[in-house]
CSV table of C-alpha atoms and ligand atoms in Angstrom, one decimal:
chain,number,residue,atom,x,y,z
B,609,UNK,CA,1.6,-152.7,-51.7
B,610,UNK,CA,-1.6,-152.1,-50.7
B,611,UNK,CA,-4.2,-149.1,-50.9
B,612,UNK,CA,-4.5,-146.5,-48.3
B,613,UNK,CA,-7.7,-144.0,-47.7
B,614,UNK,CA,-7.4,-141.0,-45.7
B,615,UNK,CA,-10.8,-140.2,-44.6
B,616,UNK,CA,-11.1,-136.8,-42.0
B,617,UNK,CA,-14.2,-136.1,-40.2
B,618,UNK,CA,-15.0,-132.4,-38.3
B,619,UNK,CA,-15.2,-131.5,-35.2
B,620,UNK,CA,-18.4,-130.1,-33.3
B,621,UNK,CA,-19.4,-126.4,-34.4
B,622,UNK,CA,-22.0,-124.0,-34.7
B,623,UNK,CA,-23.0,-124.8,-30.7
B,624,UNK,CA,-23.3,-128.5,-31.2
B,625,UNK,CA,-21.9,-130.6,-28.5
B,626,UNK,CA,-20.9,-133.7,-31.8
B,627,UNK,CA,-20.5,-133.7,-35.0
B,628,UNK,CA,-22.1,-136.9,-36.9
B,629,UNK,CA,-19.2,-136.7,-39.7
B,630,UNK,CA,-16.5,-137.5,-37.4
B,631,UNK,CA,-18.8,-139.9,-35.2
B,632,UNK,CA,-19.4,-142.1,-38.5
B,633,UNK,CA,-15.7,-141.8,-39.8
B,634,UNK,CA,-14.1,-143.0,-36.1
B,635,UNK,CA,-16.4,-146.2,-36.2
B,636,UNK,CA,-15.1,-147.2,-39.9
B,637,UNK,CA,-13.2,-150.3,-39.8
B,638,UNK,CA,-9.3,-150.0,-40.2
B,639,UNK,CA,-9.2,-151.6,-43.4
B,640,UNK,CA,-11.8,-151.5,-46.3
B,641,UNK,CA,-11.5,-153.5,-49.8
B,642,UNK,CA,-8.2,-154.7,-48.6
B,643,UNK,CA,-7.0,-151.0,-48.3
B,644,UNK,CA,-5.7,-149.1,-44.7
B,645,UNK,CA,-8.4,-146.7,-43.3
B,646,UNK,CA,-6.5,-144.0,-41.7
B,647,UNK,CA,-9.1,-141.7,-39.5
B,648,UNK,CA,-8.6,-137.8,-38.4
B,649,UNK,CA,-10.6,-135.4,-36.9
B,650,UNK,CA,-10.1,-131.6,-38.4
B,651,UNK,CA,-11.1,-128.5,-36.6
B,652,UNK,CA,-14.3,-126.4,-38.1
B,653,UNK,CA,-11.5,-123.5,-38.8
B,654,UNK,CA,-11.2,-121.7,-41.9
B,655,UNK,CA,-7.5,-122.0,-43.4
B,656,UNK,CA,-6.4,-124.6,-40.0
B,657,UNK,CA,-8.8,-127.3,-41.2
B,658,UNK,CA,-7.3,-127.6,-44.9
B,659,UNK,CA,-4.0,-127.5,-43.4
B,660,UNK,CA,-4.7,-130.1,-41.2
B,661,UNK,CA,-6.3,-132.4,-44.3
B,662,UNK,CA,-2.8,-131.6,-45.7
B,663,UNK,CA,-0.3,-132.5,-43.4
B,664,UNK,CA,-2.5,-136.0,-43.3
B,665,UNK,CA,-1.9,-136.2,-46.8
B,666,UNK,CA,2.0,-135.5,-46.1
B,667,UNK,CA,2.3,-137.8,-43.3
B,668,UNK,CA,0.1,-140.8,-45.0
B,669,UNK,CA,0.7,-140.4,-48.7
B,670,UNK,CA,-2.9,-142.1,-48.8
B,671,UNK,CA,-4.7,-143.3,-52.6
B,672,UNK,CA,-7.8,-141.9,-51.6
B,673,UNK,CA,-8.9,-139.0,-49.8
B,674,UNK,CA,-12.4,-138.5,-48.2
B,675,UNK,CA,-13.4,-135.7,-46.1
B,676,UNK,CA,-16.5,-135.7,-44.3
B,677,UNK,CA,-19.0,-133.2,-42.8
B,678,UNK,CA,-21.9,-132.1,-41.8
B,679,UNK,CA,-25.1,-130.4,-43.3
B,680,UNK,CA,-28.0,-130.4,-41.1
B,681,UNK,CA,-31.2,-130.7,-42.7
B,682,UNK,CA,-30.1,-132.9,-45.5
B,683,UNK,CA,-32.4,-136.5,-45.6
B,684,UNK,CA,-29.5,-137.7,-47.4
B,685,UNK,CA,-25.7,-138.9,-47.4
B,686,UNK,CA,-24.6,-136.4,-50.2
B,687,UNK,CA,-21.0,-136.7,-51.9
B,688,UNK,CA,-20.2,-133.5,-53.3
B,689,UNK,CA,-19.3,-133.0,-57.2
B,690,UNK,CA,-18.0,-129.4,-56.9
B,691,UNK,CA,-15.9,-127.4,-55.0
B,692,UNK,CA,-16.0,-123.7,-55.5
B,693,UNK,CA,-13.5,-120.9,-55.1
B,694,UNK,CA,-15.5,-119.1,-52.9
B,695,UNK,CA,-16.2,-118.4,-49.0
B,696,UNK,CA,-19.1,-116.6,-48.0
B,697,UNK,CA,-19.4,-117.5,-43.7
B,698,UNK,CA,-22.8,-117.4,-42.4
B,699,UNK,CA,-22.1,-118.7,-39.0
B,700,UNK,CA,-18.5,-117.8,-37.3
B,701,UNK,CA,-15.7,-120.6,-37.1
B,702,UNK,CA,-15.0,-122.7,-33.8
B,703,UNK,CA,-12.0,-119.7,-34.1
B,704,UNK,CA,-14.5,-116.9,-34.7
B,705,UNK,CA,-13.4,-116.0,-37.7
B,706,UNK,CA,-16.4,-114.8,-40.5
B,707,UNK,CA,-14.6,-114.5,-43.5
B,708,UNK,CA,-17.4,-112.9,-46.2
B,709,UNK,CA,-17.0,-113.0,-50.3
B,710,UNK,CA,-13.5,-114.5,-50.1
B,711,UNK,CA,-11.3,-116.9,-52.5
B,712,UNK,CA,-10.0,-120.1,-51.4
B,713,UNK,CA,-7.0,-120.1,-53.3
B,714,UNK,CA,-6.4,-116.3,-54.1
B,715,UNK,CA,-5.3,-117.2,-57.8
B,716,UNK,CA,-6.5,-120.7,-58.4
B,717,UNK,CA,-9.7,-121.7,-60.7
B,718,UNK,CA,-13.4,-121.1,-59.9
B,719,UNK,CA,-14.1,-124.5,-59.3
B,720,UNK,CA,-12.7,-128.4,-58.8
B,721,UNK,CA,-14.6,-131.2,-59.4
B,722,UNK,CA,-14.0,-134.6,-57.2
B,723,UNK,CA,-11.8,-136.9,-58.5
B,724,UNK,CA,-13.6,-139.5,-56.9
B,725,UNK,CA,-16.7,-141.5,-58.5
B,726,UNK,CA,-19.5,-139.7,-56.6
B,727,UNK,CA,-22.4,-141.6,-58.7
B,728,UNK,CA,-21.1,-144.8,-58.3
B,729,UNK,CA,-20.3,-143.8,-54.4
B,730,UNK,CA,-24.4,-143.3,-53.6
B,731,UNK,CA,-25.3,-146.0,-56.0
B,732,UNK,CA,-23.2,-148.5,-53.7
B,733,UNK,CA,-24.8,-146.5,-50.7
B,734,UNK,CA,-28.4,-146.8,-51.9
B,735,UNK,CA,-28.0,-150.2,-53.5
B,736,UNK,CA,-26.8,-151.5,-49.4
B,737,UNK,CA,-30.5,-149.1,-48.5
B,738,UNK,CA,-28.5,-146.1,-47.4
B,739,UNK,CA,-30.3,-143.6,-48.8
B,740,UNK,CA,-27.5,-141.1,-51.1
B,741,UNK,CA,-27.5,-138.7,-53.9
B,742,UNK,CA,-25.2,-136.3,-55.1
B,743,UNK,CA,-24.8,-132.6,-54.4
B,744,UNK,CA,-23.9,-130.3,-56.7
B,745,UNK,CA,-23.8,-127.4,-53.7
B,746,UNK,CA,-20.8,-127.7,-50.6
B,747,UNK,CA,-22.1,-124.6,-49.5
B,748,UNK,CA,-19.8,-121.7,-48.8
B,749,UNK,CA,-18.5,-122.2,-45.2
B,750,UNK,CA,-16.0,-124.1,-43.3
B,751,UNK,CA,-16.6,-127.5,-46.1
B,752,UNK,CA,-16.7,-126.2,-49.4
B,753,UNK,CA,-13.3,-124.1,-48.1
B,754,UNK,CA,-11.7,-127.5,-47.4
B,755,UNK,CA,-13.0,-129.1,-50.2
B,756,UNK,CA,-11.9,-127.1,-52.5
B,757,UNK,CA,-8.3,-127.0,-51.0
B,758,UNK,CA,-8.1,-130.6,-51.1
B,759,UNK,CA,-9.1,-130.6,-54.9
B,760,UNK,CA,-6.7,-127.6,-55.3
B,761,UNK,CA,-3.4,-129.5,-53.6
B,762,UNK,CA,-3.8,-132.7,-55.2
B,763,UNK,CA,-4.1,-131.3,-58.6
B,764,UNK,CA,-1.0,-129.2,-58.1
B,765,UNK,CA,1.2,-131.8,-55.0
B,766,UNK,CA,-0.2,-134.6,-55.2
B,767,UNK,CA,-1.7,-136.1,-58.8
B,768,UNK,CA,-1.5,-139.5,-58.1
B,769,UNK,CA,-4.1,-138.9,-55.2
B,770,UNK,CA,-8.5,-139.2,-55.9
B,771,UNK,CA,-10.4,-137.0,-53.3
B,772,UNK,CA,-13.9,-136.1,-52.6
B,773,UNK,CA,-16.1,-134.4,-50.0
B,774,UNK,CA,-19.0,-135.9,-48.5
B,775,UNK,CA,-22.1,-133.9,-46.1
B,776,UNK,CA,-24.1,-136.2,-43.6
B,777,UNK,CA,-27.5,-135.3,-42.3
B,778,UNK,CA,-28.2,-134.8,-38.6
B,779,UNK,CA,-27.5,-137.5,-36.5
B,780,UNK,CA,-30.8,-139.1,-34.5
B,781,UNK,CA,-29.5,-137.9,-31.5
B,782,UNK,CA,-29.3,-134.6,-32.5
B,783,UNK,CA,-33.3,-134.2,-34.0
B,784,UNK,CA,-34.4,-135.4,-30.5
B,785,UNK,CA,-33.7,-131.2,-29.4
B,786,UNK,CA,-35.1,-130.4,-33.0
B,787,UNK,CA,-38.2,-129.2,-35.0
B,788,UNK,CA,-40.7,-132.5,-35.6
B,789,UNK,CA,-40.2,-132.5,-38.9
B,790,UNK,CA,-36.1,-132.4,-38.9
B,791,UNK,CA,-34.4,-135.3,-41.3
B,792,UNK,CA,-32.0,-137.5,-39.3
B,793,UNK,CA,-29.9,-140.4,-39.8
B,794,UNK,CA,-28.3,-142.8,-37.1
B,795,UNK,CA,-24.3,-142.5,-37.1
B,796,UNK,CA,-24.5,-146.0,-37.5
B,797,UNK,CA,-25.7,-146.4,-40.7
B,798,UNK,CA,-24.1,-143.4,-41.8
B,799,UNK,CA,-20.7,-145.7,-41.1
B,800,UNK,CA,-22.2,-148.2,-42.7
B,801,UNK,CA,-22.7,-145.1,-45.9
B,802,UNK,CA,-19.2,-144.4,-45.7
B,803,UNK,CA,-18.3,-148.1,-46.0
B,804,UNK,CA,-19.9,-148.6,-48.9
B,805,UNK,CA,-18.9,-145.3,-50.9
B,806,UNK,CA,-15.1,-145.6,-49.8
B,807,UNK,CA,-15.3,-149.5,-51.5
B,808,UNK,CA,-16.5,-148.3,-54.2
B,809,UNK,CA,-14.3,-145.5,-55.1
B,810,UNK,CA,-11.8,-148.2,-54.4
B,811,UNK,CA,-13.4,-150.0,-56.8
B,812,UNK,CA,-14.2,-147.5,-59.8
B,813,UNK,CA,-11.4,-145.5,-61.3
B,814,UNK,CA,-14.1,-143.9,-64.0
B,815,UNK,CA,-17.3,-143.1,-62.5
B,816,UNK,CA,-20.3,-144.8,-63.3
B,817,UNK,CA,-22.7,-143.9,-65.9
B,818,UNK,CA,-25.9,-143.2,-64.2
B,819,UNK,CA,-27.7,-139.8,-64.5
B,820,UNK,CA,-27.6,-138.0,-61.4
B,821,UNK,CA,-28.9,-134.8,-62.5
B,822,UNK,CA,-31.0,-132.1,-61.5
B,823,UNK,CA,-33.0,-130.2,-63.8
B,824,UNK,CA,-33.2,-126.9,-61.2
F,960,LIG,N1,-20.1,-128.8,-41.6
F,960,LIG,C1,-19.8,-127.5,-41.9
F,960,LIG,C2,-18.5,-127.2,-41.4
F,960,LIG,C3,-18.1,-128.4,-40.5
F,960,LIG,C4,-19.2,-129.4,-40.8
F,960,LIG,O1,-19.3,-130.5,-40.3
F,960,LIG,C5,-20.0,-127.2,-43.4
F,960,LIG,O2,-20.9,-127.8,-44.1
F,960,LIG,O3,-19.4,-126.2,-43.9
């Protein structure tokens, strides 16, 4: 049988009419590596866009799960390592909701890191001149909330499961209404990003070796 990748992109929020992350993830082809791409767009809701991720995870029972967003002002692609236990809204929801110094999981642990090979996902992305690094910082808003429910329910539902997060920079569309010196990226090559890292966490079942770190 073969692989299957759930990979979730958000909607618009914060007053933007798109949002890059789910432009890039709805022009990924259907199958990568041999494995099934299976594409959904989430609502930027607090609690409503993990339980979204979830019931995708129900209905698909995919290998891999990849959940995309956006983080304007990034130059670029950015899997995330860590997920914290922690919600701190500086903007409201699509909902309206501004939850402030919250837990994700009311009892679970501080942090999860992705079980997906995030070094070896924006060494593939670099190495095919998409320019990647990885982010030790989700932030505390609508993506760090789902990221860190995703990590939570596959360590206690679904083990057999890998997941990450990734952040995407503006798109070029988007700098055209924004201050000259704005970092951009067109969705296309984002897609072409998200290619790359999804065939090679297909790929790597231990990350890769390569130092990554920051010293600040
Ligand atoms: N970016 C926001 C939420 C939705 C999105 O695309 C974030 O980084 O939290």
């Amino acid at each position: 049988m073969s692989a299957r990748m759930l990979v979730t992109g958000f909607q618009p929020f914060g007053g933007a009419t798109m949002n890059p992350a789910w432009e890039a993830v709805r022009r990924l082809p259907d199958t990568i590596g041999g494995a099934e791409v299976v594409k959904v767009e989430i609502p930027v809701v607090f609690g409503r866009a993990s339980a979204a991720v979830d019931a995708a995870i129900e209905a698909n029972r995919p290998d891999i799960v990849l959940c995309v967003g956006q983080a304007g002002g990034r130059c670029k692609i950015t899997p995330e390592f860590v997920g914290i236990n922690y919600i701190d809204a500086r903007i409201p929801d699509n909902e309206g909701n501004q939850p402030l110094a919250k837990r994700v999981v009311e009892d679970g642990p501080d942090a999860y890191f992705s079980t997906l090979p995030v070094r070896a996902m924006a060494q593939a992305m670099n190495d095919a001149g998409v320019p990647a690094a990885v982010s030790f910082t989700a932030g505390t808003y609508v993506c760090n909330d789902v990221m860190y429910a995703l990590l939570h329910s596959l360590a206690t539902r679904f083990p057999g499961t890998r997941g990450a997060f990734l952040h995407v920079p503006y798109a070029t569309e988007q700098a055209t209404q924004l201050p000259a010196d704005t970092p951009s990226m067109p969705i296309e090559t984002m897609a072409k990003g998200l290619e790359v890292a999804l065939a090679a966490a297909l790929e790597h079942m231990e990350d890769v070796a390569l130092s990554v770190g920051t010293t600040h």
